[in-house]
Short mmCIF file of C-alpha atoms in Angstrom, two decimals:
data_model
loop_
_atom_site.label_atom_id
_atom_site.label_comp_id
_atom_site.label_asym_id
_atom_site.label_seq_id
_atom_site.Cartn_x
_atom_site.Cartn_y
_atom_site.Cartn_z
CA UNK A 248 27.15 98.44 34.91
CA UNK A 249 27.39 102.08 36.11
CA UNK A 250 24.59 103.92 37.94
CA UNK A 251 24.13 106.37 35.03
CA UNK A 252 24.34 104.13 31.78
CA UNK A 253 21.51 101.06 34.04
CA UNK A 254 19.32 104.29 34.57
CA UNK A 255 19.82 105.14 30.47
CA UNK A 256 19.33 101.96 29.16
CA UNK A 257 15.98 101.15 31.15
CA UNK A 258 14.60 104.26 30.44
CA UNK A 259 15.31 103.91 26.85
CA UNK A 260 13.70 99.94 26.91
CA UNK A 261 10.70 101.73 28.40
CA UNK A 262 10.07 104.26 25.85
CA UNK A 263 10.73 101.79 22.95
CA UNK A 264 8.17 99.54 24.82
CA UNK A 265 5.69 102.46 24.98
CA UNK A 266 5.52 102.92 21.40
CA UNK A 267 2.06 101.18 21.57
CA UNK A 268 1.15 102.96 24.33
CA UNK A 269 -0.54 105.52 23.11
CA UNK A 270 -1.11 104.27 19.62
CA UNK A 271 -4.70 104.24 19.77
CA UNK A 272 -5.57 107.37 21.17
CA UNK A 273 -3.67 108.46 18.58
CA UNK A 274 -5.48 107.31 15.35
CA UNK A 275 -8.87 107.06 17.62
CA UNK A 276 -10.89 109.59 15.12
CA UNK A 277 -10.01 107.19 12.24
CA UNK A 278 -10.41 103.99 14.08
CA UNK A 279 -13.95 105.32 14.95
CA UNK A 280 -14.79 106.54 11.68
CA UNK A 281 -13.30 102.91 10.07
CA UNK A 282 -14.94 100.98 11.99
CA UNK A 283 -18.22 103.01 12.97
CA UNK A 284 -17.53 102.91 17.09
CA UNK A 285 -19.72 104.42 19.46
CA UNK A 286 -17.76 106.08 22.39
CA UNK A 287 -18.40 103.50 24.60
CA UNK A 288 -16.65 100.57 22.30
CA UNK A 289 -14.28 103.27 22.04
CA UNK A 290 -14.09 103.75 25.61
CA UNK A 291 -13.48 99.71 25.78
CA UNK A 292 -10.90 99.23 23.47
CA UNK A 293 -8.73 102.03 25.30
CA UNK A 294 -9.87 101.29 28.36
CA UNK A 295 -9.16 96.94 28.17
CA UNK A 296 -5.45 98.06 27.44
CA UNK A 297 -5.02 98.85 30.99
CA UNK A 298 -8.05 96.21 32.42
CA UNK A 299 -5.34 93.72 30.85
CA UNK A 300 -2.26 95.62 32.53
CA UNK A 301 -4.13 95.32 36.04
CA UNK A 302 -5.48 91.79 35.66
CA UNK A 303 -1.49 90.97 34.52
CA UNK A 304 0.66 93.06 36.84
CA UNK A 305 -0.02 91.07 40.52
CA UNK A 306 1.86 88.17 38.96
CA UNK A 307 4.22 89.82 36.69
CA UNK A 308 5.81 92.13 39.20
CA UNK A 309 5.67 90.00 42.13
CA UNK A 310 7.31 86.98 40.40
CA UNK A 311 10.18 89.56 40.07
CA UNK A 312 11.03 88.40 44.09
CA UNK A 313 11.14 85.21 42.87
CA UNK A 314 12.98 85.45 39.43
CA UNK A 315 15.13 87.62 37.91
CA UNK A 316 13.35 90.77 36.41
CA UNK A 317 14.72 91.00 33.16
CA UNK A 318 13.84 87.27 32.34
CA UNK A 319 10.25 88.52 32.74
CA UNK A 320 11.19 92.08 30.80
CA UNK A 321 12.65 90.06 27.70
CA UNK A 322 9.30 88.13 27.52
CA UNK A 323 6.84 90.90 27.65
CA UNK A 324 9.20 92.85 25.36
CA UNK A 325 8.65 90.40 22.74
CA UNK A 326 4.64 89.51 23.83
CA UNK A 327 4.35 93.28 22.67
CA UNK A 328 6.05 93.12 19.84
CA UNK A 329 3.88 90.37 18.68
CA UNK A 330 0.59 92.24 19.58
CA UNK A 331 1.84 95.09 17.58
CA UNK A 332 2.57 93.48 14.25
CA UNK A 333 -0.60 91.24 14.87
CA UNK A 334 -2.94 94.39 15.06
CA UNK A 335 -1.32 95.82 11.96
CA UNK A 336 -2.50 92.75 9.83
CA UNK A 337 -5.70 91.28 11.48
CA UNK A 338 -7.63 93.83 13.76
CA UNK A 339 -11.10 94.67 12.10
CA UNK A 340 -13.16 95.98 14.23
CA UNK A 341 -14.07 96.34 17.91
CA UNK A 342 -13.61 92.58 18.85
CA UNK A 343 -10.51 92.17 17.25
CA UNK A 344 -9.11 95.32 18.89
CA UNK A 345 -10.24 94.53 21.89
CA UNK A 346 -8.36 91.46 22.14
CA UNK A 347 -5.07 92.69 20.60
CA UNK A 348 -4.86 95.42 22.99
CA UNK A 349 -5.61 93.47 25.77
CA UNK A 350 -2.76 91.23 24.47
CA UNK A 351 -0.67 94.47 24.63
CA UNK A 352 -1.51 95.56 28.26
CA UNK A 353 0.19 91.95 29.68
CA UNK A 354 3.29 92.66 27.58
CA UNK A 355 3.66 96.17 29.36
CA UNK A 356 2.97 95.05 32.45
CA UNK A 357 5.49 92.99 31.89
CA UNK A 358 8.30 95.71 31.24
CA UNK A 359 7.07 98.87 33.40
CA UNK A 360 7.07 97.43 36.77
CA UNK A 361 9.74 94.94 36.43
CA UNK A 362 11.81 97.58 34.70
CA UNK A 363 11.48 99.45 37.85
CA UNK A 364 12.43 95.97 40.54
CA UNK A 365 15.34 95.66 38.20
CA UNK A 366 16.63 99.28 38.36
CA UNK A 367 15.87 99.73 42.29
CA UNK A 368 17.79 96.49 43.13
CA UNK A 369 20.78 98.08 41.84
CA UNK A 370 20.72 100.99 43.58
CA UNK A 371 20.39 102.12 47.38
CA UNK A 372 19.63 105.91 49.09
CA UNK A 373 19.32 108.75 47.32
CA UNK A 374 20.38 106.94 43.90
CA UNK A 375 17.39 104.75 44.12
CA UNK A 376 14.86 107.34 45.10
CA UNK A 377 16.06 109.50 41.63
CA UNK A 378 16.67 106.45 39.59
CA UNK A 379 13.15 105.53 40.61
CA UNK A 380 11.82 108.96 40.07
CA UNK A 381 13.44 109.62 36.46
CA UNK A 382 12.30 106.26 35.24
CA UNK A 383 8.68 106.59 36.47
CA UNK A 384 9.36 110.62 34.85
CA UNK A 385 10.01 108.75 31.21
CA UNK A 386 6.71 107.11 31.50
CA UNK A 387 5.47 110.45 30.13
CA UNK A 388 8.34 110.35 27.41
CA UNK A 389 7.45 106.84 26.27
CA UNK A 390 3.67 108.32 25.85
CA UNK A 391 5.12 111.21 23.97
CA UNK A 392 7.01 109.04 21.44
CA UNK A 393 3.75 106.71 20.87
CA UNK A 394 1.87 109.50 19.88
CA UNK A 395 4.52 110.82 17.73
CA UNK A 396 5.72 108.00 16.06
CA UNK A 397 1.82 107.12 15.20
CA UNK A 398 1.35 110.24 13.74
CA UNK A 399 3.77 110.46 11.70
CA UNK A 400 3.19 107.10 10.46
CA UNK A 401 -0.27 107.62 9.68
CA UNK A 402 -0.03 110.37 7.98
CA UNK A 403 2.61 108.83 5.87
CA UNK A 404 1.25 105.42 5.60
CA UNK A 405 -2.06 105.00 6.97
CA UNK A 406 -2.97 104.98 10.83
CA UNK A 407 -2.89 100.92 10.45
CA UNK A 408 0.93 101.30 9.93
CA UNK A 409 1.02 103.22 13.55
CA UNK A 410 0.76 99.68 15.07
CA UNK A 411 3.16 97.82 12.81
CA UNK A 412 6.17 100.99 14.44
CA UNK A 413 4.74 99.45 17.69
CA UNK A 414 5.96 95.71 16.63
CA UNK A 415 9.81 97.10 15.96
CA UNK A 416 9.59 99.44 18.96
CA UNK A 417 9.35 96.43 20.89
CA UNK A 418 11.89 94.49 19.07
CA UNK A 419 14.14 97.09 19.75
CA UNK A 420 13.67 97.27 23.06
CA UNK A 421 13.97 93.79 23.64
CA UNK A 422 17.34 94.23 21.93
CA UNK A 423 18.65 97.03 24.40
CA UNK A 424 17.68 95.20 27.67
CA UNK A 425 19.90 92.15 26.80
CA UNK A 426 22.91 94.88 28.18
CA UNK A 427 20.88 95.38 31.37
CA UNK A 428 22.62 93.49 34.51
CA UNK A 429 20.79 89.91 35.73
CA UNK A 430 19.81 89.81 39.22
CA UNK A 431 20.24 87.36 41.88
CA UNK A 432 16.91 86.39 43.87
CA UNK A 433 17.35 88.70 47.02
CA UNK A 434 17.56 86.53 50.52
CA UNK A 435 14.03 86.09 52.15
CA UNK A 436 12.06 86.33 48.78
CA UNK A 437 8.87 84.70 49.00
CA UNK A 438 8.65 80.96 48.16
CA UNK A 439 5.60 79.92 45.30
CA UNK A 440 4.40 81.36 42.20
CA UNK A 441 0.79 82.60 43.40
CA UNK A 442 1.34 86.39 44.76
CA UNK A 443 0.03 87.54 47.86
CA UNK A 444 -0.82 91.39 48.35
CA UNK A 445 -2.06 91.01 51.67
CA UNK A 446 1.31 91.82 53.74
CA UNK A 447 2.15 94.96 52.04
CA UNK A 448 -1.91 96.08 51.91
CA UNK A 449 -1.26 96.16 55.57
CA UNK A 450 1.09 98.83 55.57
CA UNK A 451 -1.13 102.07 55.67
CA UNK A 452 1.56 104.37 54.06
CA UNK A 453 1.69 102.08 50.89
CA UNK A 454 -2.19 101.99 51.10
CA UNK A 455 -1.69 105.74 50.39
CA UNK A 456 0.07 105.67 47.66
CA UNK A 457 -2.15 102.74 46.48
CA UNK A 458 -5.49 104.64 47.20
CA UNK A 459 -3.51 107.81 44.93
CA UNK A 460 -1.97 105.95 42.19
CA UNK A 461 -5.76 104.45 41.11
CA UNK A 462 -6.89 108.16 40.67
CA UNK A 463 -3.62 109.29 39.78
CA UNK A 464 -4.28 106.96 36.48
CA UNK A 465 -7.68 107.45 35.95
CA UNK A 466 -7.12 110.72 35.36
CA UNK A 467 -3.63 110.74 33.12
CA UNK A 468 -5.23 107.66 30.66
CA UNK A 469 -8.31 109.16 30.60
CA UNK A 470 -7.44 112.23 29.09
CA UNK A 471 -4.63 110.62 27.01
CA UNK A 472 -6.94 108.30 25.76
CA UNK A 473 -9.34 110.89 24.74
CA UNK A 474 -6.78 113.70 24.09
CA UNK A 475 -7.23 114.04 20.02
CA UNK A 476 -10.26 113.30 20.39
CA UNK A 477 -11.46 116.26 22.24
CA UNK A 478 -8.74 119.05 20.29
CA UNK A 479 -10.95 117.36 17.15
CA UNK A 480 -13.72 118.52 18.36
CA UNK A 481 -12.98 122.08 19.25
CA UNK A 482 -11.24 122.86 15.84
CA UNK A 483 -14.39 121.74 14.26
CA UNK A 484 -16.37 124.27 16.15
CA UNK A 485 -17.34 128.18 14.44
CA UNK A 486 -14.20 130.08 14.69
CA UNK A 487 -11.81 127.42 15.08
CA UNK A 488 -11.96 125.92 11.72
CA UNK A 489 -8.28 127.74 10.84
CA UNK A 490 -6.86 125.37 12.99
CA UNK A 491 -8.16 122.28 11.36
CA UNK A 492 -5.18 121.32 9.50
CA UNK A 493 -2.54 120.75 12.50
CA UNK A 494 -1.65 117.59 13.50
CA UNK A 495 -3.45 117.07 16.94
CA UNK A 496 -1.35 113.32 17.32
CA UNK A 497 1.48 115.86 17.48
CA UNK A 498 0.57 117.81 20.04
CA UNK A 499 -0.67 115.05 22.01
CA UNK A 500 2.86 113.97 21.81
CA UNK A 501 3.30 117.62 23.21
CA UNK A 502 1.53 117.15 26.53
CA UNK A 503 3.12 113.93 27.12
CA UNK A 504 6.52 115.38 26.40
CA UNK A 505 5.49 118.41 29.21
CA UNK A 506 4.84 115.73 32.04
CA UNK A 507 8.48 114.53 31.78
CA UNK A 508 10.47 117.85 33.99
CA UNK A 509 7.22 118.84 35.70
CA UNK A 510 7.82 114.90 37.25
CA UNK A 511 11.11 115.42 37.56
CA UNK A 512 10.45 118.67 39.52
CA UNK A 513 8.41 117.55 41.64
CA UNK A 514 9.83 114.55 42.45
CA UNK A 515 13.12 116.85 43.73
CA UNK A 516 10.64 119.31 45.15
CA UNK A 517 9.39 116.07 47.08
CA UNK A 518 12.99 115.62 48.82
CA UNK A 519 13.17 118.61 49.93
CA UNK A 520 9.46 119.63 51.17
CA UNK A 521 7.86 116.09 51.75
CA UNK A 522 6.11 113.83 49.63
CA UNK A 523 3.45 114.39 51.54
CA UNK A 524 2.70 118.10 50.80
CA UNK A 525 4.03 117.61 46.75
CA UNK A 526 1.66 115.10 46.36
CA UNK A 527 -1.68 117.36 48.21
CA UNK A 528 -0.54 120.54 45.97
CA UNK A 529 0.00 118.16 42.67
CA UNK A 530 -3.32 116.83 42.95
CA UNK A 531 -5.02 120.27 43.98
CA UNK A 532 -3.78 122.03 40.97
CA UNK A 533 -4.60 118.98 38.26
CA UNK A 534 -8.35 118.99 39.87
CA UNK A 535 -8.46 122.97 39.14
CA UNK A 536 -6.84 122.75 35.95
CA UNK A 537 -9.15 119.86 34.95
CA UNK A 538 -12.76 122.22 36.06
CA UNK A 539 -11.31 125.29 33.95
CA UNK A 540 -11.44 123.10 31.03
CA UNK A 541 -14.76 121.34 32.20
CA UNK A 542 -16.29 124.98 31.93
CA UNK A 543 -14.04 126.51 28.71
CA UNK A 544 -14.38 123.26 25.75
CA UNK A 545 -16.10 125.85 23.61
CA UNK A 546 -12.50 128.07 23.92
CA UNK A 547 -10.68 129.61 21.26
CA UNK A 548 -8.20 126.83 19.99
CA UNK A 549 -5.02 128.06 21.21
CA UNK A 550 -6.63 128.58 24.73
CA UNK A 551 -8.24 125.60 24.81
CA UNK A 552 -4.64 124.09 23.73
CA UNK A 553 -3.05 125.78 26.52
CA UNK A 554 -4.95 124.42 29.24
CA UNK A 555 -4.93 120.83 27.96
CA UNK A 556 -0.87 120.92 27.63
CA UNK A 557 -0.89 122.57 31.29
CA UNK A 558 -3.39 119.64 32.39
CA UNK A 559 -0.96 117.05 31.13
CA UNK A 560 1.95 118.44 33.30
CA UNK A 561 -0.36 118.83 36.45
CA UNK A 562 -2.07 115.23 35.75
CA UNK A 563 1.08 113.60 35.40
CA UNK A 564 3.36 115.68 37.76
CA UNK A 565 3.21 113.30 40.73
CA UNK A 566 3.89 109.95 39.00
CA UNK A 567 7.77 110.07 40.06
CA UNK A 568 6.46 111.21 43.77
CA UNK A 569 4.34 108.35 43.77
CA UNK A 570 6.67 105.55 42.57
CA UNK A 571 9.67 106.53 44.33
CA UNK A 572 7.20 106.62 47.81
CA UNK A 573 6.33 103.09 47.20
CA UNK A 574 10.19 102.09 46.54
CA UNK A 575 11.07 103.71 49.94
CA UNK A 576 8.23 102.48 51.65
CA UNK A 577 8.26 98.93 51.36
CA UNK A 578 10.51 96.38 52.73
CA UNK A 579 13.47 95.20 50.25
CA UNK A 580 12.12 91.34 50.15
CA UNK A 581 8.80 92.87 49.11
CA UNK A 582 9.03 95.61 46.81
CA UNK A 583 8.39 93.83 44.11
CA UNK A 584 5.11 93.07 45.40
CA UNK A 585 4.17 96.64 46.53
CA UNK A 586 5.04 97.40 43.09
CA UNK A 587 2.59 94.83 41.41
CA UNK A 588 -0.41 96.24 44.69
CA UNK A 589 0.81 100.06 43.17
CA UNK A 590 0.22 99.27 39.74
CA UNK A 591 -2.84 96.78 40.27
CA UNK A 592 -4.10 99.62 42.06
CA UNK A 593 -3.33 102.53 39.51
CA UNK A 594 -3.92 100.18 36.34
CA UNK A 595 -7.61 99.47 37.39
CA UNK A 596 -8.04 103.05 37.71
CA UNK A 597 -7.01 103.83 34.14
CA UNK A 598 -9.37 100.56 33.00
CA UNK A 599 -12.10 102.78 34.24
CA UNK A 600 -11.10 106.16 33.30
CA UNK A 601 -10.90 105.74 29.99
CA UNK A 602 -14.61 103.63 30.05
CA UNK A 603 -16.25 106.04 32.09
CA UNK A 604 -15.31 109.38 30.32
CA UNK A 605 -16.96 107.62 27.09
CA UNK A 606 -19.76 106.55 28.84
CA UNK A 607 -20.66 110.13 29.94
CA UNK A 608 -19.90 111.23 26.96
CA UNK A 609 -22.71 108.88 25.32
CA UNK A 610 -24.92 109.86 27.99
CA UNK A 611 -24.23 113.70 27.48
CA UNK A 612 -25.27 113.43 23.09
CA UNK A 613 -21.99 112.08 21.64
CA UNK A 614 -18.64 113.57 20.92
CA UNK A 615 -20.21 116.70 18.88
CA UNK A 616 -22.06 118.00 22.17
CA UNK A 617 -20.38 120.84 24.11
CA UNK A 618 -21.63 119.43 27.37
CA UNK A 619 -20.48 115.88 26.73
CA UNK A 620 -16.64 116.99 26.39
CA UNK A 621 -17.36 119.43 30.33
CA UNK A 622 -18.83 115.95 31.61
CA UNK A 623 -15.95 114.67 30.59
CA UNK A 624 -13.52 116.47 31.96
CA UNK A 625 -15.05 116.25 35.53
CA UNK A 626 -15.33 112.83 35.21
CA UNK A 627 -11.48 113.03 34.41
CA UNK A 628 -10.59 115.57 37.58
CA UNK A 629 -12.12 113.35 39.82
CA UNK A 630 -8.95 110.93 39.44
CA UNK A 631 -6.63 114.33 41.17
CA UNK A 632 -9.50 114.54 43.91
CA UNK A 633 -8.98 110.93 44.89
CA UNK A 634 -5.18 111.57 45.31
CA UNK A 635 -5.30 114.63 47.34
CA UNK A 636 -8.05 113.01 49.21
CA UNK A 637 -5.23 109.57 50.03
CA UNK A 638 -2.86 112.30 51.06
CA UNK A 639 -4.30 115.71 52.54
CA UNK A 640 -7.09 113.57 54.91
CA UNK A 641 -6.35 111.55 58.07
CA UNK A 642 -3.67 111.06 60.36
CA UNK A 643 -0.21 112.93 59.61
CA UNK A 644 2.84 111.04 60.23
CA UNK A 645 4.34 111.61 63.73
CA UNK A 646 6.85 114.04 64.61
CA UNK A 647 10.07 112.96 65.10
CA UNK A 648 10.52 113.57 68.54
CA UNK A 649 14.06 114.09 70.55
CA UNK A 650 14.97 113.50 73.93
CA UNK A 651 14.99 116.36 76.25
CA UNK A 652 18.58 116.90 77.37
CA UNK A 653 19.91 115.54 80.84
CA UNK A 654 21.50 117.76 82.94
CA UNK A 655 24.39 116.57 84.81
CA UNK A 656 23.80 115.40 88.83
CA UNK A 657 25.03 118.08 90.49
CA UNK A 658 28.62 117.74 92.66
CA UNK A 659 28.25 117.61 96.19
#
């Protein structure tokens, strides 16, 4: 298959696998108000979506250098699919929720990470660094469409019907990756089905990327997670109450939409400035972002709206830096595995973001309170901080350093 129409067709699998992603977040102010949540079950039932995707993605991704990828991709494709449907007819309530999206983490880390083994083993150089970058880029896409297709299902059907678009988003993607290309099990893959982390958590440039991709996804799920929710609560503060009637899962499908070029961008900024320093000004400018709207959640609307669309860029921006690093970082026979480490890593992180932003928020009076929602969001930049910490601290790679010219023995 040629390099272009792989790249299309497993970016496309991902969004259509995505369609659940996001799903949640999405309806969250109904959910809550159905089923009487407190932001901490809240916090849980967004938050065990990617607690499943980190307890899931050591085996998932590493069995990928032991099988071919999109034998695992086809099976998660259709584990989502099932999860999907199942919520739309039996979740009712926290426990019930809690399990189904669990259920639905495994299926995706099932696709994202495998997705990626199966698209980098395809491609070499430069092709694989932007093939890896545009399909880690999509990521943001895929959590554009979930919010988008669940809004506009719920507000034509009812937010329960959100989840039953996630059961034929994954049929359809299961559909499309039947064109992608098999692929042999590379020479000195691992033998055994148990995975072991420990070679690649040797390397201390993966560990980088490792230590960067957990805050890197604390922050982007956290505020995903609790995106509508927070735009709810400013439009029903004094003076914003004009804006009441626009459809917030819309524009969360907005800010997801945003993180898609800024990626892209900086991914290509990457190659031709470093990694290194895209990464360090990435993370810097998120963590800034993040504090003005820590100290501004009592903004006019539209300002308000403004920095949370610029957050999503910034919070995002460094996902393609970070995935393509790993890809060019590891060894060939292992990337599989520093791929499961990377999103073991990153997938904890956004377990706990999501849990921890509505535990402060409990703490801090509830989702009406002013101060709860800045708690929040510097609970949220701390995710940025942890990346530019991984990056801008410690040893600097070495110079590359070139013989000094010899001078020719002089004739006699």
């Amino acid at each position: 298959m040629p390099t272009g129409r792989l790249i299309f067709v497993m970016c496309a699998a991902l969004v259509l696998n995505q369609t659940g992603f996001m799903t949640l977040a999405a309806v969250l102010p109904q959910a809550i108000a159905e089923w009487r949540l407190s932001g901490s079950e809240a916090g849980w039932i967004n938050g065990i979506f990617f607690g499943a995707y980190a307890g899931a993605v050591p085996l998932l991704a590493s069995l990928t250098d032991r099988i071919d990828p999109r034998r695992v991709y086809l099976a998660a494709s259709l584990l989502g699919a099932a999860a999907g449907f199942a919520f739309f007819a039996f979740a009712e309530g926290f426990w019930s929720a809690l399990l189904l999206r669990a259920v639905a983490g495994v299926a995706l880390a099932g696709c994202y990470m495998p997705g990626l083994k199966l698209l980098s083993d395809r491609l070499d150089g430069a092709a694989q660094a932007r093939g890896a970058a545009v399909y880690t880029s999509v990521f943001a896409l895929g959590g554009a469409w979930s919010f988008l297709a669940a809004g506009l299902l719920a507000a034509q059907l009812g937010w329960r019907w959100a989840f039953f678009g996630v059961g034929m988003g994954g049929l359809a993607a299961f559909a499309l990756a039947l064109l992608a290309p098999a692929t042999p099990r590379p020479a000195g893959a691992a033998a055994g089905w148990v995975p072991d982390l420990r070679p690649v958590l040797r390397v201390a440039e993966l560990r980088r990327y490792f230590v960067a991709a957990a805050g890197h996804t604390w922050e982007i799920f956290a505020v995903r997670s609790w995106f509508v929710a927070f735009l709810g609560f400013n439009v029903g503060l004094a003076g914003n109450g004009g804006f009441a009637g626009w459809n917030l899962p819309l524009l969360g499908a907005l800010g997801s939409l945003l993180a898609v070029p800024a990626s892209i961008a900086i991914a290509e900024a990457a190659q031709r400035y470093g990694r290194r320093r895209a990464i360090v000004a990435t993370t810097l400018a998120s963590v800034a972002v993040a504090l003005a709207i820590a100290a501004n959640v009592a903004a006019w609307f539209p300002l308000l709206l403004l920095l949370a669309l610029l957050h999503s860029a910034t919070a995002f921006g460094d996902n393609g830096t970070l995935a393509s690093g790993v890809v060019a970082s590891a060894e060939p026979q292992r990337r599989g595995t520093a791929l499961a480490a990377y999103s073991l890593f990153g997938f904890t992180g956004g377990f706990l973001g999501p849990l921890a932003v509505g535990l402060v928020i409990d703490l801090a009076g509830g989702t009406a309170e002013p101060r709860a929602w800045s708690a929040a969001f510097v609970v949220i930049a701390l995710g940025s901080a942890l990346g530019t910490a991984a990056f801008g601290l410690g040893r600097r790679p070495a110079a590359v350093t070139r013989p000094a010219p010899t001078r020719p023995a002089p004739t006699r």
